[in-house]
mmCIF file of C-alpha atoms in Angstrom:
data_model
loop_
_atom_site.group_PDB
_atom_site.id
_atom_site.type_symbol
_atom_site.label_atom_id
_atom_site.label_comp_id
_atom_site.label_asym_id
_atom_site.label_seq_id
_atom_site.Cartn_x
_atom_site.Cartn_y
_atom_site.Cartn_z
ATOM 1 C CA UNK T 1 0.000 0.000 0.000
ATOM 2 C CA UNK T 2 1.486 3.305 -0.470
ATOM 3 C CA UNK T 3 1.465 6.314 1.379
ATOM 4 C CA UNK T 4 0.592 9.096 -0.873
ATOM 5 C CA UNK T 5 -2.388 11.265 0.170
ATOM 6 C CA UNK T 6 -4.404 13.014 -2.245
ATOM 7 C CA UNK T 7 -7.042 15.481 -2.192
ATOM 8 C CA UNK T 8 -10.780 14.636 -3.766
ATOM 9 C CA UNK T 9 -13.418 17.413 -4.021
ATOM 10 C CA UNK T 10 -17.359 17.044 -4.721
ATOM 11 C CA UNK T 11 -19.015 20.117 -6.139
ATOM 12 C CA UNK T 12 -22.731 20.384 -7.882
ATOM 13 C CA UNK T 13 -22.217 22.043 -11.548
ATOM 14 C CA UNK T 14 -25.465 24.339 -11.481
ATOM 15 C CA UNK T 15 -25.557 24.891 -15.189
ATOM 16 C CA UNK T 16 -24.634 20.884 -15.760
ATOM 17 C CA UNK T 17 -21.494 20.170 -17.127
ATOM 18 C CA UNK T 18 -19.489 19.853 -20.934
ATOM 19 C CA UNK T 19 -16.639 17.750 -19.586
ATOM 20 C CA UNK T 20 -16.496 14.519 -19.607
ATOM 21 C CA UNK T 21 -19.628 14.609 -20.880
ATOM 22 C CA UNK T 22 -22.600 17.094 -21.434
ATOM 23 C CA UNK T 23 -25.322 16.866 -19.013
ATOM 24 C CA UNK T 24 -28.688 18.619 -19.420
ATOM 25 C CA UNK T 25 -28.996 19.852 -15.993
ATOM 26 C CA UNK T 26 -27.444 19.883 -12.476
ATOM 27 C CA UNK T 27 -25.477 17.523 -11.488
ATOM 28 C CA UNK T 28 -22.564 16.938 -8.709
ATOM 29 C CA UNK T 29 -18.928 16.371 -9.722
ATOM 30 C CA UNK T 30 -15.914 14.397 -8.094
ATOM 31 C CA UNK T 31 -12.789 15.183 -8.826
ATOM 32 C CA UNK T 32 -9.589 13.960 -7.804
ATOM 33 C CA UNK T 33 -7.156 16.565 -7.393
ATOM 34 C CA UNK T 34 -3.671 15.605 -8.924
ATOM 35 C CA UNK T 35 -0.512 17.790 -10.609
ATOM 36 C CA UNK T 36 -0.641 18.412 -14.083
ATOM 37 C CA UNK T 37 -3.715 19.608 -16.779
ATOM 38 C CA UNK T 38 -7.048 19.450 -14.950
ATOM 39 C CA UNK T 39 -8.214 18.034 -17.783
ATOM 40 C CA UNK T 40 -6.396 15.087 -17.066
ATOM 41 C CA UNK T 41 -7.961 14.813 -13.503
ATOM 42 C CA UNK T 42 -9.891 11.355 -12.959
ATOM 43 C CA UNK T 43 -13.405 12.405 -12.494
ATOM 44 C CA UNK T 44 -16.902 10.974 -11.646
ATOM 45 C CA UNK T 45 -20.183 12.400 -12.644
ATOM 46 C CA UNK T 46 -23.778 11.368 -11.164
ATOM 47 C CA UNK T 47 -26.763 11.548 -12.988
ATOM 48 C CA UNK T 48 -27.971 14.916 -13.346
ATOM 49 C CA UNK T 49 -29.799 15.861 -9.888
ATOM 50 C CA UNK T 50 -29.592 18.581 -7.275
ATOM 51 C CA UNK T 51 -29.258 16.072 -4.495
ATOM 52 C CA UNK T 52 -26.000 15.700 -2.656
ATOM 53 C CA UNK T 53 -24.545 12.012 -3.215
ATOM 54 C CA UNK T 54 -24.711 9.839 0.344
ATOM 55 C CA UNK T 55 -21.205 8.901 1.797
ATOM 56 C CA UNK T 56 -21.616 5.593 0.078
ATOM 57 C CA UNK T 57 -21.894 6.786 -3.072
ATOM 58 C CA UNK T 58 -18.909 8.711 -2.058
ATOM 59 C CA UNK T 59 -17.304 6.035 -1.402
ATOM 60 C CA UNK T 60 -18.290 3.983 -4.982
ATOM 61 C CA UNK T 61 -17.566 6.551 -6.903
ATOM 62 C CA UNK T 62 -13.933 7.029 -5.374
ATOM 63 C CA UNK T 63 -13.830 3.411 -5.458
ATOM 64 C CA UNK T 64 -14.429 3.393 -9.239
ATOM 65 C CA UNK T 65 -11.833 5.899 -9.924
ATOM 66 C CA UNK T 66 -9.374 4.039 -7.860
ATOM 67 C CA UNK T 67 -9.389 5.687 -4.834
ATOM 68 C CA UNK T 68 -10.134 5.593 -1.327
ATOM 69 C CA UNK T 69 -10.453 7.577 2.267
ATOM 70 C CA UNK T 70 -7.368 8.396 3.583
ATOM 71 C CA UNK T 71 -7.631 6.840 7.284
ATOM 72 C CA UNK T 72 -9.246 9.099 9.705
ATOM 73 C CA UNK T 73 -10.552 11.144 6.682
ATOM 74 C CA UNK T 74 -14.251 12.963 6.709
ATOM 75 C CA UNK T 75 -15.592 14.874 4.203
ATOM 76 C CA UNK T 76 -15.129 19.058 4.642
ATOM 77 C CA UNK T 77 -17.979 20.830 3.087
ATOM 78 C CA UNK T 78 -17.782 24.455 2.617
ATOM 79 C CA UNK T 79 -19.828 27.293 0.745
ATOM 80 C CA UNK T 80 -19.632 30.454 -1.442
ATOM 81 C CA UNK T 81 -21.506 31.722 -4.152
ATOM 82 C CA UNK T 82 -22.368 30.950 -8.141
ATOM 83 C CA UNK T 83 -20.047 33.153 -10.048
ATOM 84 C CA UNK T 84 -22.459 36.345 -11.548
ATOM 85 C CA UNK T 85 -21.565 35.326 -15.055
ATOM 86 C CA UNK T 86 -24.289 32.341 -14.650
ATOM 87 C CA UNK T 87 -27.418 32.844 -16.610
ATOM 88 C CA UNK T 88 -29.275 32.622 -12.942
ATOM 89 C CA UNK T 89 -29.471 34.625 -9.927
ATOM 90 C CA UNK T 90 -26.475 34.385 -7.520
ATOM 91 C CA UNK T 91 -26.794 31.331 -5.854
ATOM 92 C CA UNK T 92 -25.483 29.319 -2.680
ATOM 93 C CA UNK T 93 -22.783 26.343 -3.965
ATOM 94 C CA UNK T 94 -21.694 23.664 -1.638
ATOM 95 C CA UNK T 95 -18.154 22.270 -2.374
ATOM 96 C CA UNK T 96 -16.972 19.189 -0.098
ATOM 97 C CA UNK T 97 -13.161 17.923 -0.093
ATOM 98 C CA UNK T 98 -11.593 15.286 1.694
ATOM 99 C CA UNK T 99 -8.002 13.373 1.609
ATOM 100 C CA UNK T 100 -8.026 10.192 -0.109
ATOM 101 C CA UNK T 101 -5.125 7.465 -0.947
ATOM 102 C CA UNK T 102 -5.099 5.062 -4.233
ATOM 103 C CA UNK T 103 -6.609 1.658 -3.491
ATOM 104 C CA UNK T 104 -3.741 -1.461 -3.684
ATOM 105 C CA UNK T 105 -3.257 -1.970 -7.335
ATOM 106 C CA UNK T 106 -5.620 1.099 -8.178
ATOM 107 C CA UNK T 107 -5.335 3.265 -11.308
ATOM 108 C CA UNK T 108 -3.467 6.068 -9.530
#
């Protein structure tokens, strides 16, 4: 097992999102947080909905990726505000971060 502890962060894309795919509507986003291109970040996308993924689904969707909780790790949620270039009123956003590690044998 190694050692290395990353950083994973859930946010919900108001306007939906173009990348990996498009979605239609809102939607929450994992990403794992890693040097290089963002672009090149492993991400997860749920189906487009407003409501914020349980801690197991956390967990699968890390889990698909190839990642896991760090030990002792929780979930930090935080919030700000929709940028005011959005096509909507200024809104509340919820982010949520937490440290993770690569599963034995993962794709990390």
């Amino acid at each position: 097992m190694t050692s290395r502890v990353l950083r994973a962060q859930i946010t919900l894309r108001c306007c939906g999102t173009a990348i990996p795919e498009r979605t239609a509507g809102p939607c929450w986003q994992l990403f794992v947080v890693m040097t290089g291109l963002v672009s090149d970040w492993p991400v997860f996308t749920w189906p487009t909905s407003p409501q914020v993924p349980t801690v197991g689904e956390r967990a699968k969707s890390l889990a698909s990726l190839g990642f896991t909780l760090a030990e002792d790790a929780e979930w930090e949620w935080c919030e700000s505000t929709t940028s005011e270039f959005h096509s909507h009123p200024v809104q509340v956003e919820l982010m949520a971060a937490a440290q993770i590690r690569p599963l034995d044998g993962g794709a990390a």
